[in-house]
CSV table of C-alpha atoms in Angstrom, one decimal:
chain,number,residue,atom,x,y,z
A,126,ALA,CA,83.2,9.6,-34.2
A,127,GLU,CA,83.0,11.8,-37.3
A,128,PRO,CA,84.9,11.5,-40.6
A,129,PRO,CA,87.9,13.9,-40.7
A,130,ALA,CA,86.4,15.7,-43.8
A,131,ARG,CA,84.0,18.5,-43.1
A,132,PRO,CA,81.1,19.1,-42.6
A,133,PRO,CA,80.9,16.8,-39.5
A,134,MET,CA,78.5,13.9,-39.7
A,135,PRO,CA,78.2,11.4,-36.8
A,136,LEU,CA,79.3,8.0,-37.8
A,137,ALA,CA,79.2,6.2,-34.4
A,138,ALA,CA,78.1,7.3,-30.9
A,139,VAL,CA,77.9,6.1,-27.4
A,140,ARG,CA,75.6,7.8,-24.8
A,141,THR,CA,76.4,7.7,-21.1
A,142,ARG,CA,75.4,9.7,-18.0
A,143,ALA,CA,77.7,12.5,-17.1
A,144,GLY,CA,77.9,11.3,-13.5
A,145,ASP,CA,79.5,8.1,-14.7
A,146,TRP,CA,82.6,9.8,-16.1
A,147,PRO,CA,85.4,9.0,-16.7
A,148,VAL,CA,84.0,6.2,-18.8
A,149,GLY,CA,85.5,3.5,-21.0
A,150,PHE,CA,84.0,3.2,-24.4
A,151,THR,CA,84.2,1.2,-27.6
A,152,LEU,CA,83.1,2.5,-31.0
A,153,ASP,CA,82.7,-0.1,-33.7
A,154,ASP,CA,80.3,-0.9,-36.5
A,155,SER,CA,77.5,-1.8,-34.0
A,156,SER,CA,77.7,1.9,-32.9
A,157,ALA,CA,76.9,3.2,-36.4
A,158,MET,CA,74.5,6.1,-36.5
A,159,VAL,CA,73.6,5.8,-40.3
A,160,GLN,CA,73.0,2.6,-42.1
A,161,GLY,CA,75.6,1.9,-44.7
A,162,MET,CA,78.2,4.2,-43.0
A,163,ALA,CA,80.1,1.6,-41.0
A,164,LEU,CA,83.0,2.9,-38.9
A,165,SER,CA,85.2,0.2,-40.5
A,166,ARG,CA,84.9,2.0,-43.8
A,167,PHE,CA,87.2,4.8,-42.5
A,168,GLU,CA,90.9,4.7,-41.7
A,169,ARG,CA,90.8,7.7,-39.4
A,170,VAL,CA,88.1,9.7,-37.6
A,171,ASN,CA,87.7,12.7,-35.3
A,172,LEU,CA,86.4,11.9,-31.8
A,173,VAL,CA,84.1,14.3,-30.0
A,174,ALA,CA,82.8,13.9,-26.5
A,175,ARG,CA,80.3,16.3,-25.0
A,176,VAL,CA,78.5,16.7,-21.7
A,177,SER,CA,75.1,18.3,-22.5
A,178,ARG,CA,73.4,20.5,-20.0
A,179,LEU,CA,70.0,19.6,-21.4
A,180,GLY,CA,70.7,16.0,-22.5
A,181,ASN,CA,70.5,16.9,-26.3
A,182,ALA,CA,72.6,15.2,-29.0
A,183,SER,CA,73.2,18.6,-30.7
A,184,ALA,CA,75.8,21.0,-29.2
A,185,GLN,CA,74.2,23.8,-27.2
A,186,PRO,CA,75.7,26.9,-25.4
A,187,GLY,CA,77.1,25.9,-22.0
A,188,ASP,CA,77.8,22.3,-23.0
A,189,ILE,CA,81.4,21.0,-22.3
A,190,GLU,CA,83.2,19.4,-25.2
A,191,GLY,CA,86.5,17.8,-26.1
A,192,THR,CA,87.9,16.8,-29.5
A,193,LEU,CA,90.6,14.5,-30.8
A,194,GLU,CA,91.3,14.8,-34.5
A,195,ASN,CA,92.7,12.2,-36.9
A,196,VAL,CA,92.5,9.1,-34.7
A,197,ALA,CA,93.2,5.8,-36.4
A,198,VAL,CA,90.1,3.5,-36.3
A,199,GLY,CA,90.9,0.6,-34.0
A,200,SER,CA,93.1,2.7,-31.7
A,201,SER,CA,93.0,1.8,-28.0
A,202,GLU,CA,93.8,3.6,-24.8
A,203,VAL,CA,92.6,6.9,-26.3
A,204,ARG,CA,92.1,9.7,-23.7
A,205,LEU,CA,89.7,12.4,-24.7
A,206,VAL,CA,89.7,15.5,-22.4
A,207,LEU,CA,86.6,17.8,-22.3
A,208,ASP,CA,88.3,21.2,-22.1
A,209,ARG,CA,86.0,23.6,-23.9
A,210,VAL,CA,82.7,25.3,-23.0
A,211,ILE,CA,80.5,25.8,-26.1
A,212,GLN,CA,79.7,29.6,-26.5
A,213,ARG,CA,77.7,29.7,-29.7
């Protein structure tokens, strides 16, 4: 999860193995990436999911990614489709 304002900064994350997808996930304050930046401080976030070819947290060419923008914090039954290959 990232705040809707740019530049993107990870607020919360979950890491899974690509072979386990589709996967259910829950993001909450226990998933926070930065101390003092609790997910509950935000009303809305952008969600990004990525399958990394190399297992890196940072996006790399060839990774597959999907994004949902402006999602209300606390939403359930959110479906995020990975539909873009990173070309950078």
